[in-house]
mmCIF file of C-alpha atoms in Angstrom:
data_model
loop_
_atom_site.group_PDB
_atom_site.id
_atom_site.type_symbol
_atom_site.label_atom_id
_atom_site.label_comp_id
_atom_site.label_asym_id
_atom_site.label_seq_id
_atom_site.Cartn_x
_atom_site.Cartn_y
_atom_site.Cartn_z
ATOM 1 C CA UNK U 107 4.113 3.688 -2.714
ATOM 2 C CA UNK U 108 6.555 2.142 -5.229
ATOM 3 C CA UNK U 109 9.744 0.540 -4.155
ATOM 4 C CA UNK U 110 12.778 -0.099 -6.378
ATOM 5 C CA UNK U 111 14.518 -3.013 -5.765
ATOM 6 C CA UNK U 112 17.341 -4.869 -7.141
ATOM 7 C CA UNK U 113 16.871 -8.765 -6.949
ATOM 8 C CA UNK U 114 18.987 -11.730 -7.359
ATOM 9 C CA UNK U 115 17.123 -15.091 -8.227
ATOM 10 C CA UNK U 116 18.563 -18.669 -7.868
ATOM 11 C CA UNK U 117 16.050 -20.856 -9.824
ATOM 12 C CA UNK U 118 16.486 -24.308 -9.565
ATOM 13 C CA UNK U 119 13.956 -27.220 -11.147
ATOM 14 C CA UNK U 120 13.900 -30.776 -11.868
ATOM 15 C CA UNK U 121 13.308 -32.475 -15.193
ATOM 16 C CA UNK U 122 13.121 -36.417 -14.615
ATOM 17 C CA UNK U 123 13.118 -37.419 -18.578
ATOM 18 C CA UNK U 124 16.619 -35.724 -18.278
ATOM 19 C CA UNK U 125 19.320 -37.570 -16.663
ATOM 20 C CA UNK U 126 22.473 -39.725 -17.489
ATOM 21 C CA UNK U 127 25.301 -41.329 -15.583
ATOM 22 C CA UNK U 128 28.107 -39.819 -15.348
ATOM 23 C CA UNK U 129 30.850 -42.361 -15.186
ATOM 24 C CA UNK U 130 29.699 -43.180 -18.643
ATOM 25 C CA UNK U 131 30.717 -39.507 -19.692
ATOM 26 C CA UNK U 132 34.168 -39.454 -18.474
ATOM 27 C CA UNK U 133 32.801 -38.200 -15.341
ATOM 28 C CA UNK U 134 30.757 -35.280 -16.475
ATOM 29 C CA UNK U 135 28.299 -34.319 -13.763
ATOM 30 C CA UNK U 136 27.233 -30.808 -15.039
ATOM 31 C CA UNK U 137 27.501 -28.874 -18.312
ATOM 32 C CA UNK U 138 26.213 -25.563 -19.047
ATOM 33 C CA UNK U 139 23.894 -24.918 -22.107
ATOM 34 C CA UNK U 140 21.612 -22.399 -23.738
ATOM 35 C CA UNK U 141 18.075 -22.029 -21.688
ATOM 36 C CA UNK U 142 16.316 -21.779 -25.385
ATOM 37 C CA UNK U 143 16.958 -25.507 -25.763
ATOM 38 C CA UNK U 144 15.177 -26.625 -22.346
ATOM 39 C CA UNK U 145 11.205 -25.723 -20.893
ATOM 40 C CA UNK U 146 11.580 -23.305 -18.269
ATOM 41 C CA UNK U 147 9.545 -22.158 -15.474
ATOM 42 C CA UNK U 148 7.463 -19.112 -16.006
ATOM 43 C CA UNK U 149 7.718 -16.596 -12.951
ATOM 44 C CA UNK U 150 6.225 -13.555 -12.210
ATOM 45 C CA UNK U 151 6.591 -11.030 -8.985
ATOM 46 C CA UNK U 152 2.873 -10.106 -8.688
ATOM 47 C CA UNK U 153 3.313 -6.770 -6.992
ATOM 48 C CA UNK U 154 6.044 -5.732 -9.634
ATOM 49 C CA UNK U 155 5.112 -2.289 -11.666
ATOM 50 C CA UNK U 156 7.891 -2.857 -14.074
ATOM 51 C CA UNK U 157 10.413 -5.603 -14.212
ATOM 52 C CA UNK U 158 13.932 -5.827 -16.099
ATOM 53 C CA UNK U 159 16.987 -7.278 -16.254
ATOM 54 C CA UNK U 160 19.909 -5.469 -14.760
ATOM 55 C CA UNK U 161 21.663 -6.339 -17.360
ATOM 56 C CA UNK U 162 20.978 -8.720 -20.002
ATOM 57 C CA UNK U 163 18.922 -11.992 -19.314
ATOM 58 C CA UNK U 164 21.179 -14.328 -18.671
ATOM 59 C CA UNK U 165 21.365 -16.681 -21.836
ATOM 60 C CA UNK U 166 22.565 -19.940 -19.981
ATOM 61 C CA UNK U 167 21.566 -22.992 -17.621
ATOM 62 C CA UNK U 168 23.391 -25.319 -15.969
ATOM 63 C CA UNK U 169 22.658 -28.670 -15.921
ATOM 64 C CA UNK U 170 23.319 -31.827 -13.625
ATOM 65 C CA UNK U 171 23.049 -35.219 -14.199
ATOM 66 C CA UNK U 172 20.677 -36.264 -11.759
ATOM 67 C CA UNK U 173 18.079 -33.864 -13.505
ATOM 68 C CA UNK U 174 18.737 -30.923 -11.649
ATOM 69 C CA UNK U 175 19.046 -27.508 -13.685
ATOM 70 C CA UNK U 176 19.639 -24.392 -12.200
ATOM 71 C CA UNK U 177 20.089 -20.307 -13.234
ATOM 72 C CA UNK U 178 20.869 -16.941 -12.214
ATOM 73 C CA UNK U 179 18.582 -13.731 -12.788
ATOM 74 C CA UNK U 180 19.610 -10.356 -11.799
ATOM 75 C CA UNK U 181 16.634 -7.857 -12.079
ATOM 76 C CA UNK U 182 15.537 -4.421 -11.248
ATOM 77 C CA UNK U 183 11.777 -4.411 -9.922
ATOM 78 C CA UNK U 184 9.565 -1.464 -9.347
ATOM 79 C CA UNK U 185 6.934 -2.978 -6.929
ATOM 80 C CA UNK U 186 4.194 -1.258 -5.171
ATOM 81 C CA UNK U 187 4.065 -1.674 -1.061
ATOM 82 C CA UNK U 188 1.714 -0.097 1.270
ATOM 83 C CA UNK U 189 3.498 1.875 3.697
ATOM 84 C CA UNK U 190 2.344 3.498 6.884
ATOM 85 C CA UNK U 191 3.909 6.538 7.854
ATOM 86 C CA UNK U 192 2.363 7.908 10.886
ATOM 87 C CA UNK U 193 6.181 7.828 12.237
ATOM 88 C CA UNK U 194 8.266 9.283 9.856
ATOM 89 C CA UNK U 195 11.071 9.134 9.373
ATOM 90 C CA UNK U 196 11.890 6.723 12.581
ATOM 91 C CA UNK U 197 9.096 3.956 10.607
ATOM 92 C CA UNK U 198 9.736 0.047 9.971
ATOM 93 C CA UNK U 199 7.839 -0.820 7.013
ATOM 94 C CA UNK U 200 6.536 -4.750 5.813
ATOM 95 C CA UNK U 201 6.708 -5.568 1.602
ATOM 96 C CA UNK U 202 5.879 -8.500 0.476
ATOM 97 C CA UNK U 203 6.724 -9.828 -3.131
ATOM 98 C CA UNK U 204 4.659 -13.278 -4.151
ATOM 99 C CA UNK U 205 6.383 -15.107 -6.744
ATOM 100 C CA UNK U 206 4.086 -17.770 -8.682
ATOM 101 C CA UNK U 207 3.683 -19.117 -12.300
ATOM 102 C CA UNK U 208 0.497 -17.850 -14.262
ATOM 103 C CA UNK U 209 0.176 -20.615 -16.292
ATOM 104 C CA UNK U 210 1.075 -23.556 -14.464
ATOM 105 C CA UNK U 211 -1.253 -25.500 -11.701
ATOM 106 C CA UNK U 212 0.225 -26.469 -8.417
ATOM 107 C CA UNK U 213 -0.429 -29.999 -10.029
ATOM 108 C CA UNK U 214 2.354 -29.067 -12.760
ATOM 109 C CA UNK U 215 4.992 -27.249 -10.513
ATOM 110 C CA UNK U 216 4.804 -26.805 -7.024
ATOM 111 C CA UNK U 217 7.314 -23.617 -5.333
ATOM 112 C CA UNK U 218 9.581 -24.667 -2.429
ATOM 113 C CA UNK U 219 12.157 -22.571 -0.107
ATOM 114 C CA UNK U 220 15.832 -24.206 -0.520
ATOM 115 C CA UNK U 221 17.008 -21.730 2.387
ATOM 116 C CA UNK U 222 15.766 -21.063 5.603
ATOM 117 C CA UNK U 223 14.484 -17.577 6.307
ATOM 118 C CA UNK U 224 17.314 -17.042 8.485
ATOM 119 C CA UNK U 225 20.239 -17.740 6.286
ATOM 120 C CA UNK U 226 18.607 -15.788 3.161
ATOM 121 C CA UNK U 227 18.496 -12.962 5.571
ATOM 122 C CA UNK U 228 22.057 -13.162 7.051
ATOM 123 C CA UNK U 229 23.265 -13.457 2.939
ATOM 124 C CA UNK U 230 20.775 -10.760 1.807
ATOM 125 C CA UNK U 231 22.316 -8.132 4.464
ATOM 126 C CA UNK U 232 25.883 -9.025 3.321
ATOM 127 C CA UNK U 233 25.112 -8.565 -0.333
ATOM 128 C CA UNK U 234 22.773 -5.432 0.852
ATOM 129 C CA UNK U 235 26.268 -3.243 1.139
ATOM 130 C CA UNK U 236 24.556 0.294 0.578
ATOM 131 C CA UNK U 237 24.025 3.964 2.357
ATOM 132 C CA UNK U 238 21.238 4.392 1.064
ATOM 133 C CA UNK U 239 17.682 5.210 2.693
ATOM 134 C CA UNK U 240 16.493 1.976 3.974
ATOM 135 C CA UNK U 241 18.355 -0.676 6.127
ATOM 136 C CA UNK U 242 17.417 -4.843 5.666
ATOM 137 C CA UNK U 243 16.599 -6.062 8.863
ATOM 138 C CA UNK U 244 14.740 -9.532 8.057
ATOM 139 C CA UNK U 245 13.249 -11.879 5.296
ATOM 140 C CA UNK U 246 10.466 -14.145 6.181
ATOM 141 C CA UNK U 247 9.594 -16.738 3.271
ATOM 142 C CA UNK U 248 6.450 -18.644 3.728
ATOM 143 C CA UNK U 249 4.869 -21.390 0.837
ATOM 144 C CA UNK U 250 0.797 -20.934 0.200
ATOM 145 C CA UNK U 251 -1.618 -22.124 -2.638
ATOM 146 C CA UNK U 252 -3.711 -18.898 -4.208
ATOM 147 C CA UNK U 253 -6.496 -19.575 -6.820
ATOM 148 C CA UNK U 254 -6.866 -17.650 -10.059
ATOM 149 C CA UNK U 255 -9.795 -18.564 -12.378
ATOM 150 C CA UNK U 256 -10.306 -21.699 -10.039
ATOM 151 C CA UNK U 257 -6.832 -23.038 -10.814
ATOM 152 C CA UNK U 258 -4.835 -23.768 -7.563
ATOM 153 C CA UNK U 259 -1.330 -22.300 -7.724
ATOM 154 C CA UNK U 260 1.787 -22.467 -5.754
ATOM 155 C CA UNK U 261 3.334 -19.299 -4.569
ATOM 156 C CA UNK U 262 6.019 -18.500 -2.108
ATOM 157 C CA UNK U 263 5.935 -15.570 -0.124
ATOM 158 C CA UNK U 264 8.598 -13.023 0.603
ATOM 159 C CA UNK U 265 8.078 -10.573 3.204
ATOM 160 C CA UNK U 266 10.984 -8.428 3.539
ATOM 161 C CA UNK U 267 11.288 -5.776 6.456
ATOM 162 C CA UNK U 268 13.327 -2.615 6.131
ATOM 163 C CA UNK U 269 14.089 0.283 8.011
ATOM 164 C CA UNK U 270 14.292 3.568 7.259
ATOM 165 C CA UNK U 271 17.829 5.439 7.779
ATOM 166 C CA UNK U 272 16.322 8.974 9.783
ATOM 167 C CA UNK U 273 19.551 10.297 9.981
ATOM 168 C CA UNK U 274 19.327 12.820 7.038
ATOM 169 C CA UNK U 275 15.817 14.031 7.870
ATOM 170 C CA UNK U 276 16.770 15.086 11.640
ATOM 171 C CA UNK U 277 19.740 16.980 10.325
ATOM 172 C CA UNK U 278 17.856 18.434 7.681
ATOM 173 C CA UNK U 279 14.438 18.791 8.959
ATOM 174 C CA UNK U 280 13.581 17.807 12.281
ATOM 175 C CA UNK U 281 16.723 19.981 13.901
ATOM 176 C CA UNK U 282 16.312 23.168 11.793
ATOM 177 C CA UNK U 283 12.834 23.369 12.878
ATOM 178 C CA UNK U 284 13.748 23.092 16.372
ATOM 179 C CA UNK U 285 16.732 25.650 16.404
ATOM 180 C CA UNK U 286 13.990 28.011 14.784
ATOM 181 C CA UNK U 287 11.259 27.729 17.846
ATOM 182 C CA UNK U 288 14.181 28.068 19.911
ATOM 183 C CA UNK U 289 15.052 30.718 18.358
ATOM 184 C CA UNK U 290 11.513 32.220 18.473
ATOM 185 C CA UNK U 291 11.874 32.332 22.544
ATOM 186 C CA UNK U 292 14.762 33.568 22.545
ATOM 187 C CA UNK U 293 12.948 36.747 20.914
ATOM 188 C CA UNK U 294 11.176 37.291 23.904
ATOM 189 C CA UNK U 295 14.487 37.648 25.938
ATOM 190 C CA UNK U 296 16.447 40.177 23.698
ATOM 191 C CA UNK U 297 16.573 43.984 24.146
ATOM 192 C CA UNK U 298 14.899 45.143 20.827
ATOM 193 C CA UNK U 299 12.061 47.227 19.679
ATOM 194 C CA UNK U 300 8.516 45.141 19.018
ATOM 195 C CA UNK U 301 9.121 46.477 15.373
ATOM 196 C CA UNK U 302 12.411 44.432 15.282
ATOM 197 C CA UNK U 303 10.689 41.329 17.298
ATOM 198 C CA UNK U 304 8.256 40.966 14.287
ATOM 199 C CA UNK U 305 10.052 41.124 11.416
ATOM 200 C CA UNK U 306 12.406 38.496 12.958
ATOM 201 C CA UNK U 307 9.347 36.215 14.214
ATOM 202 C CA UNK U 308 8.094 36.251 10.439
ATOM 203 C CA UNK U 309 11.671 35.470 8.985
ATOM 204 C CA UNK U 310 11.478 32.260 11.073
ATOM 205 C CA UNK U 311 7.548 31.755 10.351
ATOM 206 C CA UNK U 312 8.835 32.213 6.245
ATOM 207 C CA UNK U 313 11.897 29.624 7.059
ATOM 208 C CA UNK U 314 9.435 26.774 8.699
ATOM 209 C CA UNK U 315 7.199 27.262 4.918
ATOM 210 C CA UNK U 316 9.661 26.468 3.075
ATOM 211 C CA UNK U 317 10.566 23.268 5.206
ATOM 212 C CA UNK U 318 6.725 22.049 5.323
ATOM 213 C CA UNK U 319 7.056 22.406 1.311
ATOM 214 C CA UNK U 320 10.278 19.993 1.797
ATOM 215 C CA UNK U 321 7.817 17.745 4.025
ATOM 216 C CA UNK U 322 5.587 18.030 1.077
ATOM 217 C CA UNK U 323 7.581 16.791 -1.733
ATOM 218 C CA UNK U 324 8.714 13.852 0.863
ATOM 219 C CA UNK U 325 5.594 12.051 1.590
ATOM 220 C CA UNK U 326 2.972 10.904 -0.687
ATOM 221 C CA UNK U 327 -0.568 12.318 -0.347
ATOM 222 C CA UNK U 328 -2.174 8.978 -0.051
ATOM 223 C CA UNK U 329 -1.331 8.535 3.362
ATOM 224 C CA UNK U 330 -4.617 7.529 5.721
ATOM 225 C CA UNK U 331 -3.266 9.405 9.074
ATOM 226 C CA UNK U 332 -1.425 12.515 9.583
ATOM 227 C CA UNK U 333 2.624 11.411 10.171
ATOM 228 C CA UNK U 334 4.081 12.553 13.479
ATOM 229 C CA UNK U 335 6.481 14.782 11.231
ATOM 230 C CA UNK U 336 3.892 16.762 9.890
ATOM 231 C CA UNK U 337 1.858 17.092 13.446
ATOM 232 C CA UNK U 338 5.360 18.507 14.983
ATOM 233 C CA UNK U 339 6.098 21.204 11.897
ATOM 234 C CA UNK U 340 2.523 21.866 11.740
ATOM 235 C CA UNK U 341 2.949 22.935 15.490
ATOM 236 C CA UNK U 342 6.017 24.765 15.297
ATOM 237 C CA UNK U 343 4.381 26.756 13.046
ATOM 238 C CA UNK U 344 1.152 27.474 14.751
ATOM 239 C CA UNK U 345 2.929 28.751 17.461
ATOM 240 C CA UNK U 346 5.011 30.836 15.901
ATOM 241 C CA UNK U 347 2.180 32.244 14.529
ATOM 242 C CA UNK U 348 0.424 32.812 17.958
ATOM 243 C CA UNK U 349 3.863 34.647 19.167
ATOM 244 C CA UNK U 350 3.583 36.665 16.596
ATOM 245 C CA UNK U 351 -0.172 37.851 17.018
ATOM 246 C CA UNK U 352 0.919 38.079 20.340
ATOM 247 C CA UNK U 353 3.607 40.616 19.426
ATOM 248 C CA UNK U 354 1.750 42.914 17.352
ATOM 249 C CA UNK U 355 -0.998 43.099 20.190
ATOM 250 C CA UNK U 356 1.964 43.721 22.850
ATOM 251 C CA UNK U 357 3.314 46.891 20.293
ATOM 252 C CA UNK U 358 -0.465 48.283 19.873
ATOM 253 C CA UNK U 359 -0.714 48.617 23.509
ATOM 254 C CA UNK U 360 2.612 50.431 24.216
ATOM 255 C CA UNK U 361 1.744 52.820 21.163
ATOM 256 C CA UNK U 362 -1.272 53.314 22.638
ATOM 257 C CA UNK U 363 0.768 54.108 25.979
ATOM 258 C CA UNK U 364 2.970 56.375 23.564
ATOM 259 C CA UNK U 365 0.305 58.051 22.448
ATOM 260 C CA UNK U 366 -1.390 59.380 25.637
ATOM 261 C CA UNK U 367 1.953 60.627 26.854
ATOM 262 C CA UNK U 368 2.542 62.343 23.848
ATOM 263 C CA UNK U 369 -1.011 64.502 24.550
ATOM 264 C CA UNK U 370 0.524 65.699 27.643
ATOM 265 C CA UNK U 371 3.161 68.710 26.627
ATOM 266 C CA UNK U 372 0.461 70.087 24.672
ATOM 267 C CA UNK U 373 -2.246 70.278 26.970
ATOM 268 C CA UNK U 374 0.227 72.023 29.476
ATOM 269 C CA UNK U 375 1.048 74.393 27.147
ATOM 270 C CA UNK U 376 -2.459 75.502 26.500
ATOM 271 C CA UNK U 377 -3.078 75.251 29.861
ATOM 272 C CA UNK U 378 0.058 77.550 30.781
ATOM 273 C CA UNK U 379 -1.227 79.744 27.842
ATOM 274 C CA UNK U 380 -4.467 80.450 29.225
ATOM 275 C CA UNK U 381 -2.832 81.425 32.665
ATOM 276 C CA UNK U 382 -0.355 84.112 30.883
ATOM 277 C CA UNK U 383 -3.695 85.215 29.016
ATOM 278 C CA UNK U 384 -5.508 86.039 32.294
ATOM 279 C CA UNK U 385 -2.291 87.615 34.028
ATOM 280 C CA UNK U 386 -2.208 89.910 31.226
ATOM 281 C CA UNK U 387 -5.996 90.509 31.738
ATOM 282 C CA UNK U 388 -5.588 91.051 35.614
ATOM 283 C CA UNK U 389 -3.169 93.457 34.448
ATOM 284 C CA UNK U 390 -5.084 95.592 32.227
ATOM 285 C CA UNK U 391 -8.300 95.416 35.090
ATOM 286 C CA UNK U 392 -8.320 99.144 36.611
ATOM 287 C CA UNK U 393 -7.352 98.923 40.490
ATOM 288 C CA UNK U 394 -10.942 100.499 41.020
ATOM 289 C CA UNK U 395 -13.032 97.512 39.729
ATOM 290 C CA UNK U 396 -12.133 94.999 43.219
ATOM 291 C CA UNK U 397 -15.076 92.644 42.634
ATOM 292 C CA UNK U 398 -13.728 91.578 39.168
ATOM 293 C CA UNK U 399 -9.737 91.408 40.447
ATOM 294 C CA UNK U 400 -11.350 88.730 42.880
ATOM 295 C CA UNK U 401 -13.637 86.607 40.933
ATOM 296 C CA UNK U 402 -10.762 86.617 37.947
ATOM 297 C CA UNK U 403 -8.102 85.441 41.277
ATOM 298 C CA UNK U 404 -10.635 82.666 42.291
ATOM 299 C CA UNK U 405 -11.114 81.470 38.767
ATOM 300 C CA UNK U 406 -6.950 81.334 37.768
ATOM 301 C CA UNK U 407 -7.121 79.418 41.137
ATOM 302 C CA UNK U 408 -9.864 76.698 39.368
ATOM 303 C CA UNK U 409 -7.782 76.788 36.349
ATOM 304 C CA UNK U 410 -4.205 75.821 38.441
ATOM 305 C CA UNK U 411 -5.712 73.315 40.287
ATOM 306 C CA UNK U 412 -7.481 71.552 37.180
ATOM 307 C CA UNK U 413 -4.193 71.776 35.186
ATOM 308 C CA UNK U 414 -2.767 69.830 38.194
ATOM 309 C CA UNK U 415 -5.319 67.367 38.493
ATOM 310 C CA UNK U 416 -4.739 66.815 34.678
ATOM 311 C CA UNK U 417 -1.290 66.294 34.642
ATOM 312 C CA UNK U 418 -1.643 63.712 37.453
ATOM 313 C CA UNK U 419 -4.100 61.688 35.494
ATOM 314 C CA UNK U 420 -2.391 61.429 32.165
ATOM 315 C CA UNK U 421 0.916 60.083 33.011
ATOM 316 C CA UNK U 422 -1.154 57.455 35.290
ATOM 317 C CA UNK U 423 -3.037 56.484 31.591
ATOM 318 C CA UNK U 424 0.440 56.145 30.116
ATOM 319 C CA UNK U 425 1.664 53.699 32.437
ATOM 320 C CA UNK U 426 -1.261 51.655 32.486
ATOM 321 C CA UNK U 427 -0.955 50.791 28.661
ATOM 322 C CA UNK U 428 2.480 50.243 28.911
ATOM 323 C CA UNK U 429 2.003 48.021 32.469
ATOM 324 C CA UNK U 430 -0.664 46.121 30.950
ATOM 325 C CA UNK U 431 1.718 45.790 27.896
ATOM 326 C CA UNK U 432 4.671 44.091 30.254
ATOM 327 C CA UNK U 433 2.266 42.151 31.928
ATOM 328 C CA UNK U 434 0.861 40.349 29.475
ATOM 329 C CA UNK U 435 4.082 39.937 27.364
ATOM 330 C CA UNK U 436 5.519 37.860 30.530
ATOM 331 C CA UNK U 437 2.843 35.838 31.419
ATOM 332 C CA UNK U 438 2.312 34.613 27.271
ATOM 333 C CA UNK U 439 5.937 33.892 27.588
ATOM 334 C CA UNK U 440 5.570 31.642 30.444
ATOM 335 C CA UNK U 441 2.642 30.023 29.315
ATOM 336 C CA UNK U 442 4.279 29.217 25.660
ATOM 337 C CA UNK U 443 7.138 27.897 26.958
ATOM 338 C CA UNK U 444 5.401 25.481 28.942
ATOM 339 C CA UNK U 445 3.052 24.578 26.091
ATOM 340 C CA UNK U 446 5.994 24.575 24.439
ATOM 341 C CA UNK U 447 7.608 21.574 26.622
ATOM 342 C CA UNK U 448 4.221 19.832 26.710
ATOM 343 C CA UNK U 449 3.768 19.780 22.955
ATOM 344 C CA UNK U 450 7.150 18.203 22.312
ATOM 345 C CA UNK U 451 7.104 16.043 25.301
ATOM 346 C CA UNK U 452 4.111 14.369 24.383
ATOM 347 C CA UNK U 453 5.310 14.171 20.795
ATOM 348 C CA UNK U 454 8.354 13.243 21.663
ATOM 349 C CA UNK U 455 6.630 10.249 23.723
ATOM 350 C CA UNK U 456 4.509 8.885 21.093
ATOM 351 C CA UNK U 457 7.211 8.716 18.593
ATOM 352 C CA UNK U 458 9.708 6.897 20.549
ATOM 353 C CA UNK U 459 7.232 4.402 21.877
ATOM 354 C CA UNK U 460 6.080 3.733 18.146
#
């Protein structure tokens, strides 16, 4: 991942052949002159991308009479750092910058901390006045020797540890996807139609997409783990998505409950229709046939007694769509809510303790 940084060297370096004494020189200890006219050191940051000066390179040295010469660099570095971001946005993260000379041995010049790690932190954090995304908490300088086509070289070491500011992605991210799978329970407590239920659980399944496309654009692809962020929207939105299967199989049973009481009017009807139809056949039967009156009595008795037994049966059907419905809309609510507390318990858990 690259890192833009804004640096401010203090370079200083003896030259022996150069000295004088000062009380010769009424008293001149130091005079400033243009670097062309003097060797200096060639440095490089070897995990800088792209390096430039924040303004113009300084066109001046100073120089002392013991020897001593000294100058000022202000640049802008892009430097590459490898970042691990299985806790983001609540992640510390460790860059180092090595500063050597490619052409010199350690035989012709030899690197050396003038400040301890602790006071180039403490004056680092003062000068590091920003709000920006990252926070400076330390600065560890170390001194090694690293080999490049067999030549020994001195480099010194900066490993600088920052913090990032997670502020801005709870407000933005981590909260909103909250208040939407609260929201999503909530649906299970509110007097609406299953119609109305779904279209709602979708607008907050569409709301958590475009968030994870946020996520997206935040983190780099190169990462070797899945971040903690991505595990928690990634679960949000899985079980919104179960809810919502959940939902339309909850609305297919009570229209299949709807359905079976709707068949019932009608079949009463023809039922009542077939009973007017033998009346007016009983009524048309001469007096003199008694043996047909009586079989035609004892079969409008069948017929009553069957329409009775049917309309016992079929509101019994109704319900137990509609039951089954209930039922297994309040036990999926309990169980998601306490998946619910699990999942972000556990998350919740990991994240704090990393």
């Amino acid at each position: 991942m690259n890192v833009h940084l804004n640096v401010e060297t203090f370079l200083q370096y003896w030259i022996t052949e150069i000295s004088w004494n000062s009380s010769e020189f009424c008293n001149i200890d130091r005079f400033v002159i243009q670097k062309d006219l003097f060797w200096t050191p060639d440095t490089v940051v070897l995990e800088s991308i792209k390096t430039e000066f924040a303004a113009i390179e300084p066109p001046y040295v100073r120089l002392y009479d013991f020897g001593m010469m000294d100058m000022f660099d202000f640049l802008t570095l892009v430097t590459t750092c490898k970042m691990d971001l299985h806790s983001f946005p609540f992640d510390t993260q460790i860059c180092s910058l090595s500063l050597r000379s490619l052409a010199h041995s350690d035989d012709e010049l030899i690197f050396a901390q003038s400040e301890s790690s602790q006071g180039l932190t403490s004056e680092s954090q003062r000068i590091f006045q920003t709000q920006g995304e990252w926070e400076l908490l330390d600065i560890n300088t170390s001194t090694n020797n690293s080999y490049a086509m067999w030549v020994s070289q001195s480099q010194i070491i900066f490993q600088i540890t920052i913090k990032r500011r997670p502020l801005l992605y709870i407000v933005n991210l981590i909260v909103p996807v909250f208040c939407f799978l609260v929201l999503d329970v909530a649906s299970f407590f509110i007097n609406a139609s299953v119609s109305e239920k779904l279209g709602f659980k979708v607008t907050l399944l569409l709301s958590i997409s475009v968030l994870l496309l946020i996520l997206n654009e935040k983190l780099p692809s190169t990462a070797n783990d899945i971040p903690l962020i991505g595990i928690y929207c990634s679960g949000v939105f899985t079980l919104i998505g179960i809810s919502i299967l959940e939902t339309i199989f909850v609305n297919v049973l009570i229209r299949k409950g709807e359905d079976t009481k709707s068949e019932k009017p009608a079949t009463a009807t023809g039922q009542d229709g077939g009973v007017r139809d033998l009346n007016n056949s009983l009524d048309t039967v001469t007096s003199g046939y008694e043996e047909v009156t009586c079989i035609l009595n004892i079969l409008k008795l069948i017929l009553m007694e069957f329409r009775a037994v049917t309309q016992q049966h079929q509101p019994k059907e109704s319900l137990c769509w509609i039951r089954a419905a209930r039922i297994i809309d309040v036990t999926f609510t309990a169980i998601y809510i306490i998946t619910i507390v699990v999942f972000l318990s556990l998350l919740g858990k990991v994240w704090i303790v990393l």
